[in-house]
Structures are given as C-alpha cells and as structure tokens.
C-alpha cells in the first residue's frame, strides 16, 4: 500500500497506471481478494438495492444498456458497471446514466487503497471495487453489473444477484474458461444463486448451465422455451411481439405487442431485448415498468461500437466490437450484401479465435485491410493474413502497422456506394472512434 501522501495528488491516469502494475498477473480469477477488501470497506450483504448480474459471450453490453434505459425511463435510480471502455475509463461506471467524474473515481480509488492493506488487486478488481464503493454511497434502487470474464470467479460475482442473466454461450476466453460450450456454460452459470431467478438468452443452453440451475433450485427461464419474440403481423415494418409462458398455461402469452424495432440493428438485438424483458419480469413484484415505457425506450437505446454508423466523407464507417465467431456471424448477417464494396479494417487480440472470426465475415467482405493491434496482447497483421490465406479467401488484402494507418488506406480507396466495416476488438473500434472525432 502506498503512503497516503503518495496518492493525494494522483490524476486519474496516474491511478490507472498504478493499478496496471500492482498485481503480478493481468488476469487472476478469484473472489477472495475482492471479498476481503469489500469487507474492509464496510460492505454488508445483502446490499440495500436490487442486483442484476449479466454474463454471456456476446450481448452483455447491449443487455445492460437496455435494462438501464428502461429502468431509468420508469423512474428508478440505476447504477451500472460495464467493461471494457472505448474512449474513457469513466464510461465503465454510470450513476443514473451519468458517467462518473474523474473526481469521483479518484475518491473511490483512494478509499480502496486505504482499505486493501497489503492485498494485491488486478486492474479489473480495482475497477470493480471502485464501482461497488460508488454504488454503496449513491444508494440506487438497482445496480446492473456486467461480468468481465466468465462468471463464477469474476470479481463482479462477489455480490449476490437478485436476477442472474446469461445472454449467450459460445467459444471465447478459452484459456481461462475451457475449450467447449459445456465448460464455458458451467463458468457462466456460476453467477446463479440458490432460489433466485435466472434468465438465459441462448435458445440452446449447455446442459451444464441447466444442470447447475436445477442443483441450486434456480427458476431458469430460457429463450424460445419460456419466453421469446416474433415479428408481428402489423403493417409497420420491424414491429414485433414479446411473449412468455406462465406456470398455469403451456400457451404463449403475448405480454408486449406492437413493439418498435430496436434502434440497435440486427436480429440479435431483438434477442437481447427479449432477454432483458424477461429479467425485468423476474423483478416485476419490486420494479414496475409500463408497456409505454418499454416502447418509447427501445427507440432510444444505442450502445457505442455495436453496429455504430459514423458518417465519414463519402463512405459510412460501420463500427462493431465483434471479436469472436458468434459476434462476427451476427455482424455479417446484419451487414448483408451492400450495393458497393464492403471494405474491412480488422485488428484482433492474439488470444482470440482469429480464423473463426474472419471466416464468419469472408462472404461479405470484398477488400481487407489488416492491422497490427498495438497493445500487449495484440496480434500482428501477418497472423491475420495467414488466417485469410488458410481460409482460401481470394479477396485482396493489405497489411498495416496500426489501425489508424489501415483506416486511412481504406478510406483513401473508397468508391461510390462502398462502406467500411471496422471490427475485431474494442481496441480496434476505439482507434476508429478517435480517428473519426
């Protein structure tokens, strides 16, 4: 622990650099360190607010944003914690949809530094503790926590959830979670709590997840079995309906009709909204939300980096943080075939499934600009090129030493009706957003 005088004048950046160097490993899963510091901070279970914890391979950030927006519109005080950020660290923590200030973060970090004693914390653990500390002081009605990695041993799981959500289960972070869906599903089901409801947005959940819910006596609601959505027969394109089943009837009961298309594009976003609505239903005895509130909110919710369209000169830039095969397949489906060429700018982390992610995009990409990701775990552009070659792609590609250079090259070659799609990592999209400012 630092001497108090050492961090009194720390800037936010000073704190973040300090946290990156504090623990010997960047990723070190486990709840013991966080639990000990929380106790030292005076945290008591159960907390004085409702807790929704959201895990999943993809869709977590969208689901959190949907829940936050609907509850805010319904008049409830909310607090959310997400990761990673795109441009500013502060994006990770919202109090009533307001991004926390540097001063609030610095104050929270100072309290954690005093409370941790000699306990070493990872960068993510430090940030999670800061969020929980700020929430404890803010006293919201409900907090929504996005799991960072997995679930069972993720720092966010130190708090018991009133409703646990698993959006999807697919292959990602296999070095830490296991090499198959059953292993990964077991880790994500670790956020379930005995007797408390859980929602799974994946229509085909691993048996390990279902079995764990049964073992704990968890009421588990699965998409397409217990709830779901369908396009409605109304004349308005995109209108849809949300349904769920009740214990008293095997019939589908349509609780929300004539819902507008979500502002966020893609079929997967209907699935994310359906999942969020089921989570809200699990809390309906304590949180009341009207149909009008839901309808109005869906037309407003937008999450940066999720099929985000940026107007940039003569060609639109479509920015998406897709970084695994499942997310890339959703991106490809949403893109479809354009009127002109689709020019991809892609950079990825080395520990991701690079061949699988790029394979999902091959049929929609006409030209590739492959960049080296300039971070500690970044993959060199040559590795992306090797993946394309082994996949048998015949589309032309160029290699670049960073994302900014790749973007400039792609933008300089656009023709009328072309579009540029930027994907592969939060880091890749962050660089594009910085460039587009």
Tab-separated table of C-alpha atoms in Angstrom:
chain	number	residue	atom	x	y	z
A	1	UNK	CA	0.000	0.000	0.000
A	2	UNK	CA	1.207	3.494	-0.824
A	3	UNK	CA	1.736	6.138	1.789
A	4	UNK	CA	-1.273	8.478	1.781
A	5	UNK	CA	0.903	11.376	0.684
A	6	UNK	CA	1.955	9.398	-2.396
A	7	UNK	CA	-1.501	9.323	-3.978
A	8	UNK	CA	-3.093	12.536	-2.700
A	9	UNK	CA	-2.288	14.333	-5.974
A	10	UNK	CA	-2.742	11.355	-8.304
A	11	UNK	CA	-4.563	12.115	-11.546
A	12	UNK	CA	-6.983	9.515	-12.894
A	13	UNK	CA	-4.325	8.396	-15.360
A	14	UNK	CA	-1.798	8.045	-12.525
A	15	UNK	CA	-4.231	5.758	-10.714
A	16	UNK	CA	-4.827	3.597	-13.777
A	17	UNK	CA	-1.113	3.194	-14.497
A	18	UNK	CA	-0.589	2.272	-10.838
A	19	UNK	CA	-3.355	-0.349	-10.986
A	20	UNK	CA	-1.914	-1.928	-14.127
A	21	UNK	CA	1.355	-2.561	-12.292
A	22	UNK	CA	0.020	-3.526	-8.863
A	23	UNK	CA	-0.700	-7.226	-9.402
A	24	UNK	CA	1.770	-9.687	-10.954
A	25	UNK	CA	-0.822	-11.032	-13.413
A	26	UNK	CA	-3.233	-9.064	-15.607
A	27	UNK	CA	-5.899	-11.778	-15.275
A	28	UNK	CA	-6.092	-13.659	-11.982
A	29	UNK	CA	-9.590	-15.021	-11.455
A	30	UNK	CA	-10.930	-15.464	-7.931
A	31	UNK	CA	-13.178	-13.771	-5.374
A	32	UNK	CA	-11.047	-13.871	-2.230
A	33	UNK	CA	-9.149	-10.615	-2.689
A	34	UNK	CA	-12.204	-8.584	-3.692
A	35	UNK	CA	-14.322	-10.017	-0.871
A	36	UNK	CA	-11.673	-9.133	1.715
A	37	UNK	CA	-11.392	-5.530	0.525
A	38	UNK	CA	-15.185	-5.147	0.350
A	39	UNK	CA	-15.438	-6.231	3.957
A	40	UNK	CA	-12.774	-3.717	4.905
A	41	UNK	CA	-14.768	-1.013	3.080
A	42	UNK	CA	-17.775	-1.801	5.268
A	43	UNK	CA	-19.838	-3.612	2.650
A	44	UNK	CA	-22.639	-5.738	4.033
A	45	UNK	CA	-24.771	-8.409	2.370
A	46	UNK	CA	-27.486	-8.166	1.296
A	47	UNK	CA	-26.919	-4.691	-0.185
A	48	UNK	CA	-29.694	-2.071	0.100
A	49	UNK	CA	-30.557	-2.301	-3.597
A	50	UNK	CA	-31.534	-4.880	-6.177
A	51	UNK	CA	-28.719	-6.511	-8.154
A	52	UNK	CA	-28.856	-7.774	-11.751
A	53	UNK	CA	-25.701	-9.547	-12.922
A	54	UNK	CA	-25.246	-10.072	-16.667
A	55	UNK	CA	-22.833	-12.677	-18.074
A	56	UNK	CA	-22.503	-14.091	-21.583
A	57	UNK	CA	-20.172	-14.486	-24.537
A	58	UNK	CA	-21.889	-11.736	-26.520
A	59	UNK	CA	-24.711	-9.284	-25.889
A	60	UNK	CA	-23.820	-8.340	-22.327
A	61	UNK	CA	-23.247	-4.649	-23.002
A	62	UNK	CA	-26.433	-4.310	-25.056
A	63	UNK	CA	-28.491	-6.097	-22.405
A	64	UNK	CA	-27.115	-3.863	-19.642
A	65	UNK	CA	-27.854	-0.727	-21.684
A	66	UNK	CA	-31.417	-1.859	-22.390
A	67	UNK	CA	-32.080	-2.604	-18.715
A	68	UNK	CA	-30.545	0.691	-17.628
A	69	UNK	CA	-32.547	2.745	-20.134
A	70	UNK	CA	-35.897	1.099	-19.365
A	71	UNK	CA	-35.487	1.343	-15.594
A	72	UNK	CA	-34.344	4.943	-15.851
A	73	UNK	CA	-37.349	5.820	-18.006
A	74	UNK	CA	-39.574	4.122	-15.442
A	75	UNK	CA	-38.272	6.496	-12.784
A	76	UNK	CA	-35.841	4.262	-10.899
A	77	UNK	CA	-32.361	5.249	-9.759
A	78	UNK	CA	-29.854	2.990	-11.504
A	79	UNK	CA	-26.152	2.241	-11.392
A	80	UNK	CA	-24.268	0.216	-13.997
A	81	UNK	CA	-20.798	-1.245	-14.321
A	82	UNK	CA	-19.509	-2.409	-17.711
A	83	UNK	CA	-16.171	-3.207	-19.316
A	84	UNK	CA	-14.064	-2.605	-21.244
A	85	UNK	CA	-14.372	1.050	-22.201
A	86	UNK	CA	-13.911	2.531	-25.664
A	87	UNK	CA	-12.537	6.047	-25.173
A	88	UNK	CA	-12.547	6.944	-21.470
A	89	UNK	CA	-12.260	4.764	-18.390
A	90	UNK	CA	-15.178	6.674	-16.826
A	91	UNK	CA	-17.529	5.005	-19.345
A	92	UNK	CA	-17.433	1.882	-17.194
A	93	UNK	CA	-19.475	3.343	-14.335
A	94	UNK	CA	-22.826	5.090	-14.631
A	95	UNK	CA	-24.915	6.612	-11.863
A	96	UNK	CA	-28.410	7.373	-13.197
A	97	UNK	CA	-26.989	7.128	-16.740
A	98	UNK	CA	-24.423	9.796	-15.872
A	99	UNK	CA	-20.810	8.832	-16.475
A	100	UNK	CA	-18.890	9.239	-13.226
A	101	UNK	CA	-16.356	12.055	-12.972
A	102	UNK	CA	-12.604	11.835	-12.529
A	103	UNK	CA	-13.004	13.239	-9.019
A	104	UNK	CA	-15.488	10.506	-8.040
A	105	UNK	CA	-13.189	7.797	-9.369
A	106	UNK	CA	-10.141	9.238	-7.634
A	107	UNK	CA	-12.025	9.388	-4.327
A	108	UNK	CA	-13.158	5.772	-4.703
A	109	UNK	CA	-9.643	4.611	-5.627
A	110	UNK	CA	-8.283	6.387	-2.547
A	111	UNK	CA	-10.775	4.597	-0.290
A	112	UNK	CA	-9.871	1.261	-1.859
A	113	UNK	CA	-6.136	1.917	-1.467
A	114	UNK	CA	-6.615	2.526	2.247
A	115	UNK	CA	-8.922	-0.465	2.692
A	116	UNK	CA	-6.873	-3.051	0.798
A	117	UNK	CA	-3.913	-3.023	3.173
A	118	UNK	CA	-1.410	-5.458	1.712
A	119	UNK	CA	-3.908	-7.191	-0.594
A	120	UNK	CA	-2.776	-7.136	-4.222
A	121	UNK	CA	-5.521	-6.385	-6.766
A	122	UNK	CA	-5.738	-6.715	-10.531
A	123	UNK	CA	-6.711	-3.733	-12.692
A	124	UNK	CA	-10.207	-5.193	-13.160
A	125	UNK	CA	-10.637	-5.970	-9.470
A	126	UNK	CA	-9.670	-2.414	-8.547
A	127	UNK	CA	-12.226	-1.023	-11.013
A	128	UNK	CA	-14.956	-3.376	-9.811
A	129	UNK	CA	-14.356	-2.346	-6.216
A	130	UNK	CA	-14.481	1.319	-7.236
A	131	UNK	CA	-17.856	0.774	-8.891
A	132	UNK	CA	-19.287	-1.069	-5.887
A	133	UNK	CA	-17.931	1.567	-3.495
A	134	UNK	CA	-19.527	4.377	-5.516
A	135	UNK	CA	-22.803	2.438	-5.667
A	136	UNK	CA	-22.778	1.949	-1.887
A	137	UNK	CA	-22.562	5.715	-1.397
A	138	UNK	CA	-25.096	6.550	-4.147
A	139	UNK	CA	-27.780	4.141	-2.837
A	140	UNK	CA	-29.579	3.454	-6.161
A	141	UNK	CA	-32.712	1.336	-6.497
A	142	UNK	CA	-30.971	-1.226	-8.691
A	143	UNK	CA	-27.439	-1.938	-9.887
A	144	UNK	CA	-26.605	-3.777	-13.104
A	145	UNK	CA	-23.218	-5.496	-13.254
A	146	UNK	CA	-21.618	-6.757	-16.463
A	147	UNK	CA	-19.357	-9.743	-15.862
A	148	UNK	CA	-15.841	-9.172	-17.160
A	149	UNK	CA	-14.767	-12.766	-17.883
A	150	UNK	CA	-16.743	-15.956	-17.330
A	151	UNK	CA	-18.819	-15.576	-14.205
A	152	UNK	CA	-18.047	-17.950	-11.348
A	153	UNK	CA	-14.675	-16.420	-10.486
A	154	UNK	CA	-15.204	-12.931	-11.943
A	155	UNK	CA	-14.856	-10.065	-9.467
A	156	UNK	CA	-18.459	-8.942	-10.080
A	157	UNK	CA	-19.680	-12.283	-8.707
A	158	UNK	CA	-18.670	-11.267	-5.192
A	159	UNK	CA	-22.180	-9.761	-4.932
A	160	UNK	CA	-25.259	-11.982	-4.856
A	161	UNK	CA	-27.598	-11.291	-7.763
A	162	UNK	CA	-31.359	-10.968	-7.360
A	163	UNK	CA	-31.585	-11.909	-11.041
A	164	UNK	CA	-28.750	-13.547	-12.984
A	165	UNK	CA	-28.664	-13.209	-16.781
A	166	UNK	CA	-26.608	-15.219	-19.276
A	167	UNK	CA	-27.078	-13.709	-22.727
A	168	UNK	CA	-25.281	-16.267	-24.923
A	169	UNK	CA	-22.766	-19.083	-24.528
A	170	UNK	CA	-20.115	-19.620	-27.180
A	171	UNK	CA	-16.365	-20.153	-27.527
A	172	UNK	CA	-14.250	-17.260	-26.236
A	173	UNK	CA	-11.649	-16.751	-23.482
A	174	UNK	CA	-10.929	-20.475	-23.768
A	175	UNK	CA	-7.571	-20.178	-21.998
A	176	UNK	CA	-9.467	-19.372	-18.792
A	177	UNK	CA	-12.968	-20.819	-19.197
A	178	UNK	CA	-12.475	-24.116	-21.028
A	179	UNK	CA	-12.425	-25.321	-24.604
A	180	UNK	CA	-16.092	-26.284	-25.105
A	181	UNK	CA	-19.550	-24.819	-24.503
A	182	UNK	CA	-20.228	-27.140	-21.572
A	183	UNK	CA	-17.170	-25.903	-19.666
A	184	UNK	CA	-17.869	-22.276	-20.539
A	185	UNK	CA	-21.556	-22.624	-19.650
A	186	UNK	CA	-20.635	-24.016	-16.243
A	187	UNK	CA	-18.453	-20.980	-15.545
A	188	UNK	CA	-21.164	-18.538	-16.618
A	189	UNK	CA	-23.782	-20.352	-14.516
A	190	UNK	CA	-21.582	-19.595	-11.525
A	191	UNK	CA	-23.430	-16.272	-11.145
A	192	UNK	CA	-26.664	-18.140	-10.253
A	193	UNK	CA	-27.805	-18.030	-6.635
A	194	UNK	CA	-29.895	-20.607	-4.820
A	195	UNK	CA	-33.595	-19.916	-5.179
A	196	UNK	CA	-33.106	-16.719	-7.181
A	197	UNK	CA	-34.347	-16.473	-10.797
A	198	UNK	CA	-32.017	-16.721	-13.773
A	199	UNK	CA	-32.543	-15.861	-17.437
A	200	UNK	CA	-30.712	-17.448	-20.368
A	201	UNK	CA	-30.928	-15.643	-23.697
A	202	UNK	CA	-29.296	-18.546	-25.535
A	203	UNK	CA	-32.004	-20.789	-27.045
A	204	UNK	CA	-29.634	-23.766	-26.812
A	205	UNK	CA	-28.025	-23.528	-23.378
A	206	UNK	CA	-25.331	-26.033	-22.432
A	207	UNK	CA	-26.571	-28.865	-20.215
A	208	UNK	CA	-24.008	-27.792	-17.621
A	209	UNK	CA	-25.835	-24.472	-17.205
A	210	UNK	CA	-29.260	-26.115	-16.950
A	211	UNK	CA	-27.982	-28.761	-14.528
A	212	UNK	CA	-26.380	-26.148	-12.282
A	213	UNK	CA	-29.656	-24.223	-12.124
A	214	UNK	CA	-31.513	-27.403	-11.134
A	215	UNK	CA	-28.925	-28.241	-8.479
A	216	UNK	CA	-29.344	-24.804	-6.883
A	217	UNK	CA	-33.120	-24.750	-7.189
A	218	UNK	CA	-32.917	-21.772	-9.532
A	219	UNK	CA	-36.022	-20.884	-11.586
A	220	UNK	CA	-34.407	-20.769	-15.048
A	221	UNK	CA	-36.099	-19.015	-17.972
A	222	UNK	CA	-34.692	-19.949	-21.387
A	223	UNK	CA	-35.284	-18.047	-24.640
A	224	UNK	CA	-37.590	-19.842	-27.120
A	225	UNK	CA	-38.726	-22.198	-24.336
A	226	UNK	CA	-40.074	-19.913	-21.612
A	227	UNK	CA	-40.026	-16.565	-23.394
A	228	UNK	CA	-39.209	-15.145	-26.803
A	229	UNK	CA	-40.143	-12.801	-29.588
A	230	UNK	CA	-41.587	-12.791	-33.105
A	231	UNK	CA	-42.284	-10.224	-35.790
A	232	UNK	CA	-45.864	-9.055	-35.581
A	233	UNK	CA	-48.409	-9.067	-38.373
A	234	UNK	CA	-48.914	-5.291	-38.138
A	235	UNK	CA	-48.247	-3.090	-41.143
A	236	UNK	CA	-45.284	-1.355	-39.533
A	237	UNK	CA	-42.018	-2.932	-40.661
A	238	UNK	CA	-39.955	-4.147	-37.740
A	239	UNK	CA	-42.834	-4.245	-35.253
A	240	UNK	CA	-42.595	-7.278	-33.023
A	241	UNK	CA	-44.104	-9.022	-30.008
A	242	UNK	CA	-42.652	-10.406	-26.792
A	243	UNK	CA	-44.113	-13.498	-25.188
A	244	UNK	CA	-43.628	-15.665	-22.177
A	245	UNK	CA	-45.250	-18.717	-20.700
A	246	UNK	CA	-46.670	-18.983	-17.212
A	247	UNK	CA	-46.796	-21.938	-14.878
A	248	UNK	CA	-50.569	-22.067	-15.259
A	249	UNK	CA	-50.551	-22.365	-19.053
A	250	UNK	CA	-48.497	-24.009	-21.767
A	251	UNK	CA	-49.744	-21.380	-24.195
A	252	UNK	CA	-47.591	-18.473	-25.295
A	253	UNK	CA	-48.983	-15.342	-23.704
A	254	UNK	CA	-48.111	-12.131	-25.519
A	255	UNK	CA	-47.416	-9.506	-22.891
A	256	UNK	CA	-45.902	-6.861	-25.158
A	257	UNK	CA	-47.395	-6.252	-28.595
A	258	UNK	CA	-46.595	-3.805	-31.403
A	259	UNK	CA	-43.126	-3.078	-30.085
A	260	UNK	CA	-40.984	-0.873	-32.347
A	261	UNK	CA	-37.760	-2.142	-33.854
A	262	UNK	CA	-34.818	-1.546	-31.507
A	263	UNK	CA	-32.589	1.334	-32.505
A	264	UNK	CA	-29.653	-1.080	-32.354
A	265	UNK	CA	-29.606	-3.054	-35.595
A	266	UNK	CA	-29.538	-6.804	-36.067
A	267	UNK	CA	-31.748	-9.789	-35.254
A	268	UNK	CA	-29.553	-10.483	-32.247
A	269	UNK	CA	-30.722	-7.202	-30.714
A	270	UNK	CA	-34.325	-8.454	-30.658
A	271	UNK	CA	-32.988	-11.439	-28.727
A	272	UNK	CA	-31.141	-9.138	-26.321
A	273	UNK	CA	-34.268	-7.057	-25.718
A	274	UNK	CA	-36.347	-10.205	-25.154
A	275	UNK	CA	-33.786	-11.373	-22.595
A	276	UNK	CA	-33.812	-8.012	-20.813
A	277	UNK	CA	-37.631	-8.002	-20.680
A	278	UNK	CA	-37.607	-11.434	-19.063
A	279	UNK	CA	-35.128	-10.196	-16.451
A	280	UNK	CA	-37.429	-7.255	-15.703
A	281	UNK	CA	-40.369	-9.650	-15.394
A	282	UNK	CA	-38.430	-11.538	-12.725
A	283	UNK	CA	-38.317	-8.282	-10.728
A	284	UNK	CA	-41.861	-7.153	-11.505
A	285	UNK	CA	-43.014	-7.597	-7.919
A	286	UNK	CA	-40.475	-4.939	-6.897
A	287	UNK	CA	-39.984	-2.853	-10.052
A	288	UNK	CA	-42.972	-1.763	-12.112
A	289	UNK	CA	-42.430	-0.870	-15.775
A	290	UNK	CA	-45.211	0.097	-18.188
A	291	UNK	CA	-45.580	-1.068	-21.796
A	292	UNK	CA	-45.390	2.538	-22.999
A	293	UNK	CA	-42.071	2.991	-21.217
A	294	UNK	CA	-40.669	-0.066	-22.968
A	295	UNK	CA	-41.932	1.044	-26.386
A	296	UNK	CA	-40.521	4.542	-26.069
A	297	UNK	CA	-37.176	3.397	-24.714
A	298	UNK	CA	-36.398	0.838	-27.423
A	299	UNK	CA	-36.250	3.604	-29.995
A	300	UNK	CA	-33.573	5.440	-27.980
A	301	UNK	CA	-31.106	2.834	-26.717
A	302	UNK	CA	-27.799	2.839	-28.574
A	303	UNK	CA	-24.500	1.380	-27.411
A	304	UNK	CA	-21.278	2.699	-28.990
A	305	UNK	CA	-19.408	0.103	-31.009
A	306	UNK	CA	-22.426	-2.086	-31.719
A	307	UNK	CA	-23.105	-1.644	-35.433
A	308	UNK	CA	-22.446	2.051	-34.914
A	309	UNK	CA	-22.555	4.001	-38.158
A	310	UNK	CA	-20.247	7.006	-38.413
A	311	UNK	CA	-20.522	9.409	-41.327
A	312	UNK	CA	-17.028	9.932	-42.622
A	313	UNK	CA	-16.669	11.612	-46.008
A	314	UNK	CA	-18.062	9.656	-48.930
A	315	UNK	CA	-18.319	6.251	-47.232
A	316	UNK	CA	-20.021	5.237	-43.968
A	317	UNK	CA	-17.909	3.577	-41.303
A	318	UNK	CA	-19.675	0.749	-39.503
A	319	UNK	CA	-18.001	0.123	-36.159
A	320	UNK	CA	-18.569	-3.123	-34.291
A	321	UNK	CA	-16.603	-4.669	-31.427
A	322	UNK	CA	-17.234	-8.215	-32.727
A	323	UNK	CA	-14.191	-10.246	-31.680
A	324	UNK	CA	-15.291	-13.883	-31.740
A	325	UNK	CA	-17.037	-16.127	-34.304
A	326	UNK	CA	-20.529	-15.779	-32.845
A	327	UNK	CA	-20.356	-11.972	-32.810
A	328	UNK	CA	-18.830	-11.876	-36.292
A	329	UNK	CA	-21.645	-14.051	-37.663
A	330	UNK	CA	-24.180	-11.622	-36.213
A	331	UNK	CA	-22.281	-8.702	-37.764
A	332	UNK	CA	-22.165	-10.413	-41.170
A	333	UNK	CA	-25.889	-11.146	-41.052
A	334	UNK	CA	-26.687	-7.535	-40.168
A	335	UNK	CA	-24.424	-6.201	-42.921
A	336	UNK	CA	-25.805	-8.404	-45.678
A	337	UNK	CA	-24.638	-7.547	-49.161
A	338	UNK	CA	-24.122	-3.860	-49.920
A	339	UNK	CA	-24.638	-2.025	-53.218
A	340	UNK	CA	-20.905	-1.334	-53.463
A	341	UNK	CA	-17.877	-2.955	-51.874
A	342	UNK	CA	-17.518	-3.817	-48.206
A	343	UNK	CA	-14.008	-2.847	-47.092
A	344	UNK	CA	-12.950	-4.360	-43.784
A	345	UNK	CA	-10.479	-2.885	-41.330
A	346	UNK	CA	-9.688	-5.543	-38.758
A	347	UNK	CA	-7.249	-5.932	-35.866
A	348	UNK	CA	-7.524	-8.530	-33.109
A	349	UNK	CA	-6.018	-9.779	-29.885
A	350	UNK	CA	-3.710	-12.759	-30.245
A	351	UNK	CA	-5.677	-14.970	-27.830
A	352	UNK	CA	-8.896	-14.764	-29.865
A	353	UNK	CA	-10.143	-17.240	-32.466
A	354	UNK	CA	-8.799	-15.276	-35.431
A	355	UNK	CA	-9.559	-17.843	-38.179
A	356	UNK	CA	-13.095	-18.456	-36.880
A	357	UNK	CA	-13.878	-14.758	-36.566
A	358	UNK	CA	-12.591	-13.887	-40.031
A	359	UNK	CA	-14.278	-16.931	-41.592
A	360	UNK	CA	-17.621	-15.571	-40.431
A	361	UNK	CA	-17.017	-12.376	-42.446
A	362	UNK	CA	-15.493	-13.800	-45.646
A	363	UNK	CA	-18.715	-13.834	-47.655
A	364	UNK	CA	-19.500	-10.156	-47.047
A	365	UNK	CA	-16.003	-8.584	-47.287
A	366	UNK	CA	-14.586	-7.569	-50.678
A	367	UNK	CA	-11.314	-5.937	-49.556
A	368	UNK	CA	-9.338	-6.467	-46.340
A	369	UNK	CA	-7.084	-4.011	-44.507
A	370	UNK	CA	-5.326	-5.983	-41.784
A	371	UNK	CA	-3.700	-4.099	-38.924
A	372	UNK	CA	-1.394	-4.966	-36.063
A	373	UNK	CA	-3.084	-4.213	-32.762
A	374	UNK	CA	-0.670	-2.072	-30.783
A	375	UNK	CA	-1.414	-3.434	-27.292
A	376	UNK	CA	0.267	-6.041	-25.118
A	377	UNK	CA	-1.892	-8.950	-26.359
A	378	UNK	CA	-2.255	-7.637	-29.911
A	379	UNK	CA	-1.873	-9.955	-32.893
A	380	UNK	CA	0.447	-8.928	-35.753
A	381	UNK	CA	-1.228	-8.182	-39.088
A	382	UNK	CA	0.702	-11.053	-40.663
A	383	UNK	CA	-1.163	-13.533	-38.460
A	384	UNK	CA	-4.488	-12.225	-39.767
A	385	UNK	CA	-3.167	-12.555	-43.317
A	386	UNK	CA	-2.151	-16.167	-42.637
A	387	UNK	CA	-5.686	-16.869	-41.453
A	388	UNK	CA	-7.179	-15.440	-44.648
A	389	UNK	CA	-4.821	-17.447	-46.824
A	390	UNK	CA	-5.578	-20.688	-44.987
A	391	UNK	CA	-9.299	-19.974	-45.267
A	392	UNK	CA	-8.917	-19.777	-49.045
A	393	UNK	CA	-10.036	-16.166	-49.353
A	394	UNK	CA	-9.486	-14.650	-52.790
A	395	UNK	CA	-10.270	-11.079	-51.732
A	396	UNK	CA	-7.302	-8.664	-51.886
A	397	UNK	CA	-5.720	-7.604	-48.607
A	398	UNK	CA	-3.108	-5.134	-47.332
A	399	UNK	CA	-1.096	-5.219	-44.112
A	400	UNK	CA	-0.666	-2.161	-41.873
A	401	UNK	CA	1.354	-1.497	-38.741
A	402	UNK	CA	-1.592	0.014	-36.852
A	403	UNK	CA	-5.346	0.611	-37.063
A	404	UNK	CA	-5.089	4.316	-37.862
A	405	UNK	CA	-2.921	3.620	-40.913
A	406	UNK	CA	-5.292	0.888	-42.062
A	407	UNK	CA	-8.272	3.227	-41.735
A	408	UNK	CA	-6.542	5.932	-43.757
A	409	UNK	CA	-5.649	3.461	-46.512
A	410	UNK	CA	-9.178	2.043	-46.648
A	411	UNK	CA	-10.747	5.489	-46.694
A	412	UNK	CA	-8.481	6.720	-49.464
A	413	UNK	CA	-9.658	3.973	-51.823
A	414	UNK	CA	-13.448	4.132	-51.394
A	415	UNK	CA	-15.723	4.368	-54.411
A	416	UNK	CA	-19.371	5.475	-54.528
A	417	UNK	CA	-21.635	3.066	-52.555
A	418	UNK	CA	-18.678	1.476	-50.735
A	419	UNK	CA	-18.743	1.038	-46.975
A	420	UNK	CA	-16.006	0.451	-44.420
A	421	UNK	CA	-16.619	-2.001	-41.591
A	422	UNK	CA	-14.267	-1.872	-38.605
A	423	UNK	CA	-14.251	-4.862	-36.240
A	424	UNK	CA	-12.118	-7.327	-34.286
A	425	UNK	CA	-11.671	-5.738	-30.859
A	426	UNK	CA	-12.721	-2.935	-28.540
A	427	UNK	CA	-9.232	-1.542	-29.189
A	428	UNK	CA	-9.873	-1.511	-32.949
A	429	UNK	CA	-13.172	0.355	-32.608
A	430	UNK	CA	-11.653	2.737	-30.069
A	431	UNK	CA	-8.965	3.725	-32.582
A	432	UNK	CA	-11.638	4.315	-35.232
A	433	UNK	CA	-13.687	6.486	-32.886
A	434	UNK	CA	-10.628	8.530	-32.018
A	435	UNK	CA	-9.879	8.982	-35.726
A	436	UNK	CA	-13.475	9.963	-36.514
A	437	UNK	CA	-13.589	12.692	-33.850
